[in-house]
PDB file of N, CA and C in Angstrom:
ATOM      1  N   MET A   5      86.503 104.461  78.293  1.00  0.00           N
ATOM      2  CA  MET A   5      85.947 103.555  79.262  1.00  0.00           C
ATOM      3  C   MET A   5      86.450 102.144  78.954  1.00  0.00           C
ATOM      4  N   VAL A   6      86.731 101.399  80.005  1.00  0.00           N
ATOM      5  CA  VAL A   6      87.243 100.044  79.870  1.00  0.00           C
ATOM      6  C   VAL A   6      86.185  99.061  80.355  1.00  0.00           C
ATOM      7  N   ASP A   7      85.890  98.065  79.540  1.00  0.00           N
ATOM      8  CA  ASP A   7      84.980  96.997  79.932  1.00  0.00           C
ATOM      9  C   ASP A   7      85.831  95.915  80.597  1.00  0.00           C
ATOM     10  N   LEU A   8      86.052  96.057  81.896  1.00  0.00           N
ATOM     11  CA  LEU A   8      86.967  95.183  82.622  1.00  0.00           C
ATOM     12  C   LEU A   8      86.546  93.716  82.602  1.00  0.00           C
ATOM     13  N   PRO A   9      85.272  93.378  82.804  1.00  0.00           N
ATOM     14  CA  PRO A   9      84.897  91.959  82.718  1.00  0.00           C
ATOM     15  C   PRO A   9      85.186  91.343  81.344  1.00  0.00           C
ATOM     16  N   ARG A  10      84.913  92.096  80.274  1.00  0.00           N
ATOM     17  CA  ARG A  10      85.182  91.578  78.929  1.00  0.00           C
ATOM     18  C   ARG A  10      86.680  91.369  78.710  1.00  0.00           C
ATOM     19  N   LEU A  11      87.485  92.373  79.100  1.00  0.00           N
ATOM     20  CA  LEU A  11      88.933  92.245  78.938  1.00  0.00           C
ATOM     21  C   LEU A  11      89.496  91.114  79.796  1.00  0.00           C
ATOM     22  N   THR A  12      88.945  90.940  80.993  1.00  0.00           N
ATOM     23  CA  THR A  12      89.386  89.856  81.862  1.00  0.00           C
ATOM     24  C   THR A  12      89.149  88.513  81.178  1.00  0.00           C
ATOM     25  N   ASP A  13      87.950  88.295  80.663  1.00  0.00           N
ATOM     26  CA  ASP A  13      87.634  87.044  79.968  1.00  0.00           C
ATOM     27  C   ASP A  13      88.535  86.844  78.755  1.00  0.00           C
ATOM     28  N   GLU A  14      88.738  87.909  77.994  1.00  0.00           N
ATOM     29  CA  GLU A  14      89.576  87.837  76.793  1.00  0.00           C
ATOM     30  C   GLU A  14      91.011  87.433  77.143  1.00  0.00           C
ATOM     31  N   HIS A  15      91.578  88.075  78.151  1.00  0.00           N
ATOM     32  CA  HIS A  15      92.976  87.795  78.489  1.00  0.00           C
ATOM     33  C   HIS A  15      93.145  86.466  79.222  1.00  0.00           C
ATOM     34  N   LEU A  16      92.140  86.040  79.967  1.00  0.00           N
ATOM     35  CA  LEU A  16      92.194  84.687  80.538  1.00  0.00           C
ATOM     36  C   LEU A  16      92.214  83.648  79.420  1.00  0.00           C
ATOM     37  N   GLY A  17      91.404  83.849  78.398  1.00  0.00           N
ATOM     38  CA  GLY A  17      91.400  82.946  77.253  1.00  0.00           C
ATOM     39  C   GLY A  17      92.748  82.917  76.553  1.00  0.00           C
ATOM     40  N   THR A  18      93.349  84.076  76.387  1.00  0.00           N
ATOM     41  CA  THR A  18      94.670  84.157  75.755  1.00  0.00           C
ATOM     42  C   THR A  18      95.722  83.468  76.617  1.00  0.00           C
ATOM     43  N   ALA A  19      95.681  83.697  77.924  1.00  0.00           N
ATOM     44  CA  ALA A  19      96.656  83.071  78.824  1.00  0.00           C
ATOM     45  C   ALA A  19      96.547  81.548  78.796  1.00  0.00           C
ATOM     46  N   ARG A  20      95.328  81.046  78.722  1.00  0.00           N
ATOM     47  CA  ARG A  20      95.110  79.591  78.731  1.00  0.00           C
ATOM     48  C   ARG A  20      95.729  78.916  77.514  1.00  0.00           C
ATOM     49  N   THR A  21      95.820  79.624  76.392  1.00  0.00           N
ATOM     50  CA  THR A  21      96.352  79.029  75.163  1.00  0.00           C
ATOM     51  C   THR A  21      97.763  79.500  74.830  1.00  0.00           C
ATOM     52  N   SER A  22      98.287  80.442  75.600  1.00  0.00           N
ATOM     53  CA  SER A  22      99.613  80.993  75.339  1.00  0.00           C
ATOM     54  C   SER A  22     100.708  80.007  75.758  1.00  0.00           C
ATOM     55  N   ALA A  23     101.785  79.976  75.004  1.00  0.00           N
ATOM     56  CA  ALA A  23     102.919  79.126  75.349  1.00  0.00           C
ATOM     57  C   ALA A  23     103.516  79.518  76.700  1.00  0.00           C
ATOM     58  N   HIS A  24     103.403  80.790  77.068  1.00  0.00           N
ATOM     59  CA  HIS A  24     103.955  81.278  78.337  1.00  0.00           C
ATOM     60  C   HIS A  24     102.926  81.290  79.458  1.00  0.00           C
ATOM     61  N   GLY A  25     101.670  81.022  79.132  1.00  0.00           N
ATOM     62  CA  GLY A  25     100.627  80.937  80.143  1.00  0.00           C
ATOM     63  C   GLY A  25     100.209  82.258  80.753  1.00  0.00           C
ATOM     64  N   ARG A  26     100.417  83.345  80.020  1.00  0.00           N
ATOM     65  CA  ARG A  26     100.029  84.652  80.559  1.00  0.00           C
ATOM     66  C   ARG A  26      99.670  85.615  79.434  1.00  0.00           C
ATOM     67  N   SER A  27      98.981  86.660  79.831  1.00  0.00           N
ATOM     68  CA  SER A  27      98.592  87.718  78.907  1.00  0.00           C
ATOM     69  C   SER A  27      98.452  88.998  79.725  1.00  0.00           C
ATOM     70  N   ALA A  28      98.811  90.129  79.132  1.00  0.00           N
ATOM     71  CA  ALA A  28      98.726  91.400  79.865  1.00  0.00           C
ATOM     72  C   ALA A  28      98.266  92.509  78.934  1.00  0.00           C
ATOM     73  N   HIS A  29      97.647  93.507  79.556  1.00  0.00           N
ATOM     74  CA  HIS A  29      97.152  94.662  78.799  1.00  0.00           C
ATOM     75  C   HIS A  29      97.272  95.908  79.676  1.00  0.00           C
ATOM     76  N   LEU A  30      97.982  96.915  79.179  1.00  0.00           N
ATOM     77  CA  LEU A  30      98.099  98.186  79.889  1.00  0.00           C
ATOM     78  C   LEU A  30      96.798  98.954  79.714  1.00  0.00           C
ATOM     79  N   LEU A  31      96.095  99.190  80.818  1.00  0.00           N
ATOM     80  CA  LEU A  31      94.801  99.860  80.778  1.00  0.00           C
ATOM     81  C   LEU A  31      94.926 101.369  80.913  1.00  0.00           C
ATOM     82  N   VAL A  32      95.767 101.811  81.857  1.00  0.00           N
ATOM     83  CA  VAL A  32      95.928 103.231  82.154  1.00  0.00           C
ATOM     84  C   VAL A  32      97.415 103.541  82.252  1.00  0.00           C
ATOM     85  N   HIS A  33      97.838 104.590  81.556  1.00  0.00           N
ATOM     86  CA  HIS A  33      99.198 105.112  81.691  1.00  0.00           C
ATOM     87  C   HIS A  33      99.060 106.624  81.720  1.00  0.00           C
ATOM     88  N   ASP A  34      99.098 107.172  82.937  1.00  0.00           N
ATOM     89  CA  ASP A  34      98.872 108.597  83.125  1.00  0.00           C
ATOM     90  C   ASP A  34      99.962 109.131  84.043  1.00  0.00           C
ATOM     91  N   GLY A  35     101.004 109.682  83.460  1.00  0.00           N
ATOM     92  CA  GLY A  35     102.120 110.173  84.269  1.00  0.00           C
ATOM     93  C   GLY A  35     102.775 109.025  85.027  1.00  0.00           C
ATOM     94  N   HIS A  36     102.749 109.116  86.349  1.00  0.00           N
ATOM     95  CA  HIS A  36     103.392 108.115  87.193  1.00  0.00           C
ATOM     96  C   HIS A  36     102.494 106.912  87.485  1.00  0.00           C
ATOM     97  N   LEU A  37     101.223 106.999  87.107  1.00  0.00           N
ATOM     98  CA  LEU A  37     100.245 105.958  87.403  1.00  0.00           C
ATOM     99  C   LEU A  37     100.100 104.991  86.234  1.00  0.00           C
ATOM    100  N   ARG A  38     100.123 103.701  86.561  1.00  0.00           N
ATOM    101  CA  ARG A  38      99.866 102.667  85.558  1.00  0.00           C
ATOM    102  C   ARG A  38      98.939 101.617  86.161  1.00  0.00           C
ATOM    103  N   GLN A  39      98.009 101.144  85.345  1.00  0.00           N
ATOM    104  CA  GLN A  39      97.161 100.023  85.729  1.00  0.00           C
ATOM    105  C   GLN A  39      97.225  99.003  84.611  1.00  0.00           C
ATOM    106  N   THR A  40      97.535  97.765  84.996  1.00  0.00           N
ATOM    107  CA  THR A  40      97.716  96.701  84.033  1.00  0.00           C
ATOM    108  C   THR A  40      96.883  95.496  84.426  1.00  0.00           C
ATOM    109  N   LEU A  41      96.168  94.944  83.459  1.00  0.00           N
ATOM    110  CA  LEU A  41      95.457  93.693  83.644  1.00  0.00           C
ATOM    111  C   LEU A  41      96.425  92.571  83.296  1.00  0.00           C
ATOM    112  N   ILE A  42      96.612  91.628  84.198  1.00  0.00           N
ATOM    113  CA  ILE A  42      97.497  90.493  83.972  1.00  0.00           C
ATOM    114  C   ILE A  42      96.695  89.219  84.195  1.00  0.00           C
ATOM    115  N   ALA A  43      96.724  88.328  83.220  1.00  0.00           N
ATOM    116  CA  ALA A  43      96.055  87.034  83.333  1.00  0.00           C
ATOM    117  C   ALA A  43      97.123  85.941  83.340  1.00  0.00           C
ATOM    118  N   LEU A  44      96.963  84.986  84.242  1.00  0.00           N
ATOM    119  CA  LEU A  44      97.904  83.873  84.374  1.00  0.00           C
ATOM    120  C   LEU A  44      97.148  82.546  84.396  1.00  0.00           C
ATOM    121  N   ARG A  45      97.637  81.587  83.641  1.00  0.00           N
ATOM    122  CA  ARG A  45      97.087  80.236  83.682  1.00  0.00           C
ATOM    123  C   ARG A  45      97.524  79.575  84.988  1.00  0.00           C
ATOM    124  N   ALA A  46      96.684  78.721  85.547  1.00  0.00           N
ATOM    125  CA  ALA A  46      97.026  78.009  86.787  1.00  0.00           C
ATOM    126  C   ALA A  46      98.400  77.359  86.654  1.00  0.00           C
ATOM    127  N   GLY A  47      99.233  77.531  87.694  1.00  0.00           N
ATOM    128  CA  GLY A  47     100.566  76.955  87.704  1.00  0.00           C
ATOM    129  C   GLY A  47     101.653  77.849  87.135  1.00  0.00           C
ATOM    130  N   GLU A  48     101.272  78.932  86.498  1.00  0.00           N
ATOM    131  CA  GLU A  48     102.263  79.854  85.921  1.00  0.00           C
ATOM    132  C   GLU A  48     102.700  80.877  86.959  1.00  0.00           C
ATOM    133  N   GLU A  49     103.846  81.491  86.709  1.00  0.00           N
ATOM    134  CA  GLU A  49     104.422  82.425  87.675  1.00  0.00           C
ATOM    135  C   GLU A  49     105.018  83.629  86.967  1.00  0.00           C
ATOM    136  N   LEU A  50     104.893  84.782  87.621  1.00  0.00           N
ATOM    137  CA  LEU A  50     105.696  85.942  87.246  1.00  0.00           C
ATOM    138  C   LEU A  50     106.932  85.822  88.122  1.00  0.00           C
ATOM    139  N   PRO A  51     108.094  85.543  87.545  1.00  0.00           N
ATOM    140  CA  PRO A  51     109.291  85.304  88.354  1.00  0.00           C
ATOM    141  C   PRO A  51     109.629  86.494  89.251  1.00  0.00           C
ATOM    142  N   GLU A  52     110.467  86.229  90.223  1.00  0.00           N
ATOM    143  CA  GLU A  52     110.865  87.261  91.172  1.00  0.00           C
ATOM    144  C   GLU A  52     111.347  88.504  90.429  1.00  0.00           C
ATOM    145  N   HIS A  53     110.872  89.660  90.895  1.00  0.00           N
ATOM    146  CA  HIS A  53     111.216  90.932  90.259  1.00  0.00           C
ATOM    147  C   HIS A  53     111.215  92.032  91.312  1.00  0.00           C
ATOM    148  N   ASN A  54     111.831  93.157  90.956  1.00  0.00           N
ATOM    149  CA  ASN A  54     111.883  94.306  91.866  1.00  0.00           C
ATOM    150  C   ASN A  54     110.520  94.985  91.921  1.00  0.00           C
ATOM    151  N   PRO A  55     110.176  95.542  93.073  1.00  0.00           N
ATOM    152  CA  PRO A  55     108.879  96.207  93.201  1.00  0.00           C
ATOM    153  C   PRO A  55     108.929  97.635  92.656  1.00  0.00           C
ATOM    154  N   PRO A  56     107.793  98.148  92.214  1.00  0.00           N
ATOM    155  CA  PRO A  56     107.727  99.573  91.898  1.00  0.00           C
ATOM    156  C   PRO A  56     107.701 100.360  93.207  1.00  0.00           C
ATOM    157  N   GLN A  57     107.727 101.687  93.114  1.00  0.00           N
ATOM    158  CA  GLN A  57     107.702 102.509  94.332  1.00  0.00           C
ATOM    159  C   GLN A  57     106.481 102.229  95.184  1.00  0.00           C
ATOM    160  N   ALA A  58     105.332 102.108  94.554  1.00  0.00           N
ATOM    161  CA  ALA A  58     104.089 101.825  95.272  1.00  0.00           C
ATOM    162  C   ALA A  58     103.214 100.995  94.345  1.00  0.00           C
ATOM    163  N   ALA A  59     102.548  99.978  94.916  1.00  0.00           N
ATOM    164  CA  ALA A  59     101.721  99.123  94.068  1.00  0.00           C
ATOM    165  C   ALA A  59     100.683  98.374  94.887  1.00  0.00           C
ATOM    166  N   THR A  60      99.558  98.101  94.224  1.00  0.00           N
ATOM    167  CA  THR A  60      98.549  97.215  94.770  1.00  0.00           C
ATOM    168  C   THR A  60      98.191  96.188  93.707  1.00  0.00           C
ATOM    169  N   VAL A  61      97.706  95.049  94.179  1.00  0.00           N
ATOM    170  CA  VAL A  61      97.177  94.010  93.307  1.00  0.00           C
ATOM    171  C   VAL A  61      95.766  93.703  93.775  1.00  0.00           C
ATOM    172  N   GLN A  62      94.828  93.749  92.845  1.00  0.00           N
ATOM    173  CA  GLN A  62      93.464  93.313  93.121  1.00  0.00           C
ATOM    174  C   GLN A  62      93.208  92.099  92.239  1.00  0.00           C
ATOM    175  N   VAL A  63      92.880  90.987  92.870  1.00  0.00           N
ATOM    176  CA  VAL A  63      92.577  89.785  92.109  1.00  0.00           C
ATOM    177  C   VAL A  63      91.127  89.879  91.637  1.00  0.00           C
ATOM    178  N   LEU A  64      90.946  89.802  90.333  1.00  0.00           N
ATOM    179  CA  LEU A  64      89.619  89.899  89.737  1.00  0.00           C
ATOM    180  C   LEU A  64      88.960  88.526  89.632  1.00  0.00           C
ATOM    181  N   VAL A  65      89.767  87.519  89.297  1.00  0.00           N
ATOM    182  CA  VAL A  65      89.303  86.139  89.122  1.00  0.00           C
ATOM    183  C   VAL A  65      90.419  85.222  89.605  1.00  0.00           C
ATOM    184  N   GLY A  66      90.074  84.150  90.297  1.00  0.00           N
ATOM    185  CA  GLY A  66      91.059  83.146  90.675  1.00  0.00           C
ATOM    186  C   GLY A  66      91.723  83.408  92.009  1.00  0.00           C
ATOM    187  N   ARG A  67      92.941  82.871  92.145  1.00  0.00           N
ATOM    188  CA  ARG A  67      93.700  82.971  93.388  1.00  0.00           C
ATOM    189  C   ARG A  67      95.188  82.938  93.052  1.00  0.00           C
ATOM    190  N   VAL A  68      95.968  83.848  93.664  1.00  0.00           N
ATOM    191  CA  VAL A  68      97.417  83.904  93.436  1.00  0.00           C
ATOM    192  C   VAL A  68      98.161  83.846  94.768  1.00  0.00           C
ATOM    193  N   ARG A  69      99.423  83.461  94.680  1.00  0.00           N
ATOM    194  CA  ARG A  69     100.318  83.488  95.837  1.00  0.00           C
ATOM    195  C   ARG A  69     101.421  84.495  95.535  1.00  0.00           C
ATOM    196  N   ILE A  70     101.631  85.416  96.471  1.00  0.00           N
ATOM    197  CA  ILE A  70     102.716  86.393  96.348  1.00  0.00           C
ATOM    198  C   ILE A  70     103.795  85.973  97.332  1.00  0.00           C
ATOM    199  N   THR A  71     105.011  85.777  96.813  1.00  0.00           N
ATOM    200  CA  THR A  71     106.128  85.323  97.632  1.00  0.00           C
ATOM    201  C   THR A  71     107.203  86.395  97.644  1.00  0.00           C
ATOM    202  N   ALA A  72     107.613  86.791  98.861  1.00  0.00           N
ATOM    203  CA  ALA A  72     108.683  87.783  99.040  1.00  0.00           C
ATOM    204  C   ALA A  72     109.601  87.230 100.125  1.00  0.00           C
ATOM    205  N   GLY A  73     110.764  86.760  99.714  1.00  0.00           N
ATOM    206  CA  GLY A  73     111.664  86.127 100.685  1.00  0.00           C
ATOM    207  C   GLY A  73     111.001  84.896 101.264  1.00  0.00           C
ATOM    208  N   ASP A  74     110.937  84.810 102.589  1.00  0.00           N
ATOM    209  CA  ASP A  74     110.313  83.673 103.266  1.00  0.00           C
ATOM    210  C   ASP A  74     108.820  83.876 103.488  1.00  0.00           C
ATOM    211  N   GLU A  75     108.303  85.046 103.145  1.00  0.00           N
ATOM    212  CA  GLU A  75     106.888  85.371 103.371  1.00  0.00           C
ATOM    213  C   GLU A  75     106.045  85.014 102.145  1.00  0.00           C
ATOM    214  N   GLN A  76     104.877  84.430 102.392  1.00  0.00           N
ATOM    215  CA  GLN A  76     103.931  84.119 101.331  1.00  0.00           C
ATOM    216  C   GLN A  76     102.543  84.573 101.753  1.00  0.00           C
ATOM    217  N   SER A  77     101.795  85.077 100.793  1.00  0.00           N
ATOM    218  CA  SER A  77     100.398  85.392 101.078  1.00  0.00           C
ATOM    219  C   SER A  77      99.566  84.988  99.871  1.00  0.00           C
ATOM    220  N   GLU A  78      98.379  84.472 100.157  1.00  0.00           N
ATOM    221  CA  GLU A  78      97.452  84.110  99.095  1.00  0.00           C
ATOM    222  C   GLU A  78      96.374  85.180  99.015  1.00  0.00           C
ATOM    223  N   VAL A  79      96.038  85.551  97.782  1.00  0.00           N
ATOM    224  CA  VAL A  79      95.051  86.589  97.535  1.00  0.00           C
ATOM    225  C   VAL A  79      94.028  86.024  96.562  1.00  0.00           C
ATOM    226  N   GLY A  80      92.748  86.118  96.921  1.00  0.00           N
ATOM    227  CA  GLY A  80      91.682  85.559  96.094  1.00  0.00           C
ATOM    228  C   GLY A  80      90.837  86.626  95.442  1.00  0.00           C
ATOM    229  N   ALA A  81      89.938  86.166  94.592  1.00  0.00           N
ATOM    230  CA  ALA A  81      89.048  87.060  93.845  1.00  0.00           C
ATOM    231  C   ALA A  81      88.353  88.038  94.775  1.00  0.00           C
ATOM    232  N   GLY A  82      88.400  89.306  94.404  1.00  0.00           N
ATOM    233  CA  GLY A  82      87.766  90.362  95.179  1.00  0.00           C
ATOM    234  C   GLY A  82      88.656  90.975  96.240  1.00  0.00           C
ATOM    235  N   GLU A  83      89.836  90.391  96.456  1.00  0.00           N
ATOM    236  CA  GLU A  83      90.740  90.909  97.493  1.00  0.00           C
ATOM    237  C   GLU A  83      91.787  91.831  96.879  1.00  0.00           C
ATOM    238  N   LEU A  84      92.186  92.816  97.668  1.00  0.00           N
ATOM    239  CA  LEU A  84      93.177  93.817  97.271  1.00  0.00           C
ATOM    240  C   LEU A  84      94.298  93.796  98.292  1.00  0.00           C
ATOM    241  N   VAL A  85      95.532  93.821  97.812  1.00  0.00           N
ATOM    242  CA  VAL A  85      96.678  93.803  98.710  1.00  0.00           C
ATOM    243  C   VAL A  85      97.718  94.809  98.215  1.00  0.00           C
ATOM    244  N   GLN A  86      98.371  95.466  99.171  1.00  0.00           N
ATOM    245  CA  GLN A  86      99.486  96.347  98.836  1.00  0.00           C
ATOM    246  C   GLN A  86     100.726  95.478  98.689  1.00  0.00           C
ATOM    247  N   LEU A  87     101.493  95.696  97.638  1.00  0.00           N
ATOM    248  CA  LEU A  87     102.709  94.909  97.440  1.00  0.00           C
ATOM    249  C   LEU A  87     103.809  95.381  98.364  1.00  0.00           C
ATOM    250  N   VAL A  88     104.620  94.430  98.779  1.00  0.00           N
ATOM    251  CA  VAL A  88     105.749  94.717  99.658  1.00  0.00           C
ATOM    252  C   VAL A  88     106.837  95.458  98.885  1.00  0.00           C
ATOM    253  N   HIS A  89     107.713  96.099  99.629  1.00  0.00           N
ATOM    254  CA  HIS A  89     108.799  96.868  99.016  1.00  0.00           C
ATOM    255  C   HIS A  89     110.075  96.039  98.966  1.00  0.00           C
ATOM    256  N   GLN A  90     109.945  94.822  98.454  1.00  0.00           N
ATOM    257  CA  GLN A  90     111.106  93.959  98.241  1.00  0.00           C
ATOM    258  C   GLN A  90     110.811  93.058  97.053  1.00  0.00           C
ATOM    259  N   ARG A  91     111.862  92.410  96.557  1.00  0.00           N
ATOM    260  CA  ARG A  91     111.675  91.514  95.414  1.00  0.00           C
ATOM    261  C   ARG A  91     110.594  90.494  95.744  1.00  0.00           C
ATOM    262  N   HIS A  92     109.784  90.174  94.760  1.00  0.00           N
ATOM    263  CA  HIS A  92     108.688  89.243  94.985  1.00  0.00           C
ATOM    264  C   HIS A  92     108.342  88.523  93.679  1.00  0.00           C
ATOM    265  N   ALA A  93     107.589  87.440  93.807  1.00  0.00           N
ATOM    266  CA  ALA A  93     107.087  86.677  92.663  1.00  0.00           C
ATOM    267  C   ALA A  93     105.595  86.472  92.862  1.00  0.00           C
ATOM    268  N   VAL A  94     104.889  86.223  91.760  1.00  0.00           N
ATOM    269  CA  VAL A  94     103.450  85.981  91.813  1.00  0.00           C
ATOM    270  C   VAL A  94     103.170  84.675  91.079  1.00  0.00           C
ATOM    271  N   SER A  95     102.502  83.747  91.759  1.00  0.00           N
ATOM    272  CA  SER A  95     102.156  82.449  91.182  1.00  0.00           C
ATOM    273  C   SER A  95     100.640  82.299  91.136  1.00  0.00           C
ATOM    274  N   ALA A  96     100.136  81.767  90.031  1.00  0.00           N
ATOM    275  CA  ALA A  96      98.695  81.530  89.892  1.00  0.00           C
ATOM    276  C   ALA A  96      98.361  80.154  90.449  1.00  0.00           C
ATOM    277  N   LEU A  97      97.540  80.124  91.491  1.00  0.00           N
ATOM    278  CA  LEU A  97      97.088  78.870  92.069  1.00  0.00           C
ATOM    279  C   LEU A  97      95.903  78.313  91.270  1.00  0.00           C
ATOM    280  N   GLU A  98      95.198  79.204  90.581  1.00  0.00           N
ATOM    281  CA  GLU A  98      94.090  78.885  89.670  1.00  0.00           C
ATOM    282  C   GLU A  98      94.257  79.806  88.468  1.00  0.00           C
ATOM    283  N   ASP A  99      93.532  79.541  87.386  1.00  0.00           N
ATOM    284  CA  ASP A  99      93.502  80.530  86.314  1.00  0.00           C
ATOM    285  C   ASP A  99      93.081  81.843  86.967  1.00  0.00           C
ATOM    286  N   SER A 100      93.883  82.891  86.776  1.00  0.00           N
ATOM    287  CA  SER A 100      93.678  84.126  87.534  1.00  0.00           C
ATOM    288  C   SER A 100      93.872  85.351  86.662  1.00  0.00           C
ATOM    289  N   ALA A 101      93.166  86.411  87.045  1.00  0.00           N
ATOM    290  CA  ALA A 101      93.361  87.720  86.432  1.00  0.00           C
ATOM    291  C   ALA A 101      93.472  88.727  87.560  1.00  0.00           C
ATOM    292  N   LEU A 102      94.423  89.625  87.429  1.00  0.00           N
ATOM    293  CA  LEU A 102      94.619  90.628  88.471  1.00  0.00           C
ATOM    294  C   LEU A 102      94.816  91.990  87.852  1.00  0.00           C
ATOM    295  N   LEU A 103      94.478  92.990  88.647  1.00  0.00           N
ATOM    296  CA  LEU A 103      94.665  94.377  88.258  1.00  0.00           C
ATOM    297  C   LEU A 103      95.830  94.912  89.081  1.00  0.00           C
ATOM    298  N   LEU A 104      96.932  95.195  88.409  1.00  0.00           N
ATOM    299  CA  LEU A 104      98.122  95.738  89.050  1.00  0.00           C
ATOM    300  C   LEU A 104      98.107  97.250  88.882  1.00  0.00           C
ATOM    301  N   THR A 105      98.134  97.971  89.988  1.00  0.00           N
ATOM    302  CA  THR A 105      98.199  99.424  89.974  1.00  0.00           C
ATOM    303  C   THR A 105      99.545  99.834  90.526  1.00  0.00           C
ATOM    304  N   THR A 106     100.306 100.614  89.766  1.00  0.00           N
ATOM    305  CA  THR A 106     101.640 101.031  90.205  1.00  0.00           C
ATOM    306  C   THR A 106     101.805 102.533  90.077  1.00  0.00           C
ATOM    307  N   VAL A 107     102.669 103.055  90.916  1.00  0.00           N
ATOM    308  CA  VAL A 107     103.126 104.446  90.844  1.00  0.00           C
ATOM    309  C   VAL A 107     104.647 104.374  90.819  1.00  0.00           C
ATOM    310  N   THR A 108     105.249 104.966  89.801  1.00  0.00           N
ATOM    311  CA  THR A 108     106.704 104.926  89.664  1.00  0.00           C
ATOM    312  C   THR A 108     107.221 106.300  89.258  1.00  0.00           C
ATOM    313  N   GLY A 109     108.512 106.464  89.409  1.00  0.00           N
ATOM    314  CA  GLY A 109     109.158 107.668  88.916  1.00  0.00           C
ATOM    315  C   GLY A 109     109.040 108.902  89.770  1.00  0.00           C
ATOM    316  N   LEU A 110     108.515 108.772  90.991  1.00  0.00           N
ATOM    317  CA  LEU A 110     108.410 109.931  91.874  1.00  0.00           C
ATOM    318  C   LEU A 110     109.640 109.998  92.768  1.00  0.00           C
ATOM    319  N   PRO A 111     110.096 111.201  93.109  1.00  0.00           N
ATOM    320  CA  PRO A 111     111.215 111.315  94.053  1.00  0.00           C
ATOM    321  C   PRO A 111     110.834 110.681  95.384  1.00  0.00           C
ATOM    322  N   ASP A 112     111.800 110.104  96.081  1.00  0.00           N
ATOM    323  CA  ASP A 112     111.538 109.528  97.402  1.00  0.00           C
ATOM    324  C   ASP A 112     110.935 110.582  98.307  1.00  0.00           C
ATOM    325  N   GLY A 113     109.920 110.183  99.059  1.00  0.00           N
ATOM    326  CA  GLY A 113     109.295 111.093 100.006  1.00  0.00           C
ATOM    327  C   GLY A 113     108.280 112.019  99.394  1.00  0.00           C
ATOM    328  N   ASP A 114     107.992 111.869  98.090  1.00  0.00           N
ATOM    329  CA  ASP A 114     107.003 112.732  97.460  1.00  0.00           C
ATOM    330  C   ASP A 114     105.631 112.485  98.076  1.00  0.00           C
ATOM    331  N   PRO A 115     104.957 113.497  98.568  1.00  0.00           N
ATOM    332  CA  PRO A 115     103.670 113.300  99.240  1.00  0.00           C
ATOM    333  C   PRO A 115     102.527 112.932  98.314  1.00  0.00           C
ATOM    334  N   THR A 116     102.739 112.958  96.999  1.00  0.00           N
ATOM    335  CA  THR A 116     101.649 112.618  96.080  1.00  0.00           C
ATOM    336  C   THR A 116     101.517 111.134  95.867  1.00  0.00           C
ATOM    337  N   VAL A 117     102.386 110.331  96.450  1.00  0.00           N
ATOM    338  CA  VAL A 117     102.297 108.873  96.274  1.00  0.00           C
ATOM    339  C   VAL A 117     101.143 108.356  97.085  1.00  0.00           C
TER     340      VAL A 117
END
């Protein structure tokens, strides 16, 4: 069992004092499924990167901006968004913690995604 509020507070504290302004913890790794807690200090960014096959982001605390090409969306605490299938970046507009859920490694068109 994972105490998500406790881990969120812990990793936000680590991100606030980290030289890189972030902290992450892999919560679940079960076959193709991964869930990762990511904490970002306000103003920090996860630089543009390739998307996994399928992913969602749920913001637990704070507010982030997801940028993909010319498109931007802001996601706040309690909101869940499906990630786009193109390169994207994530910027923390406030001290933020998010739960990233990904599915990778499945053949294209696999109905279990």
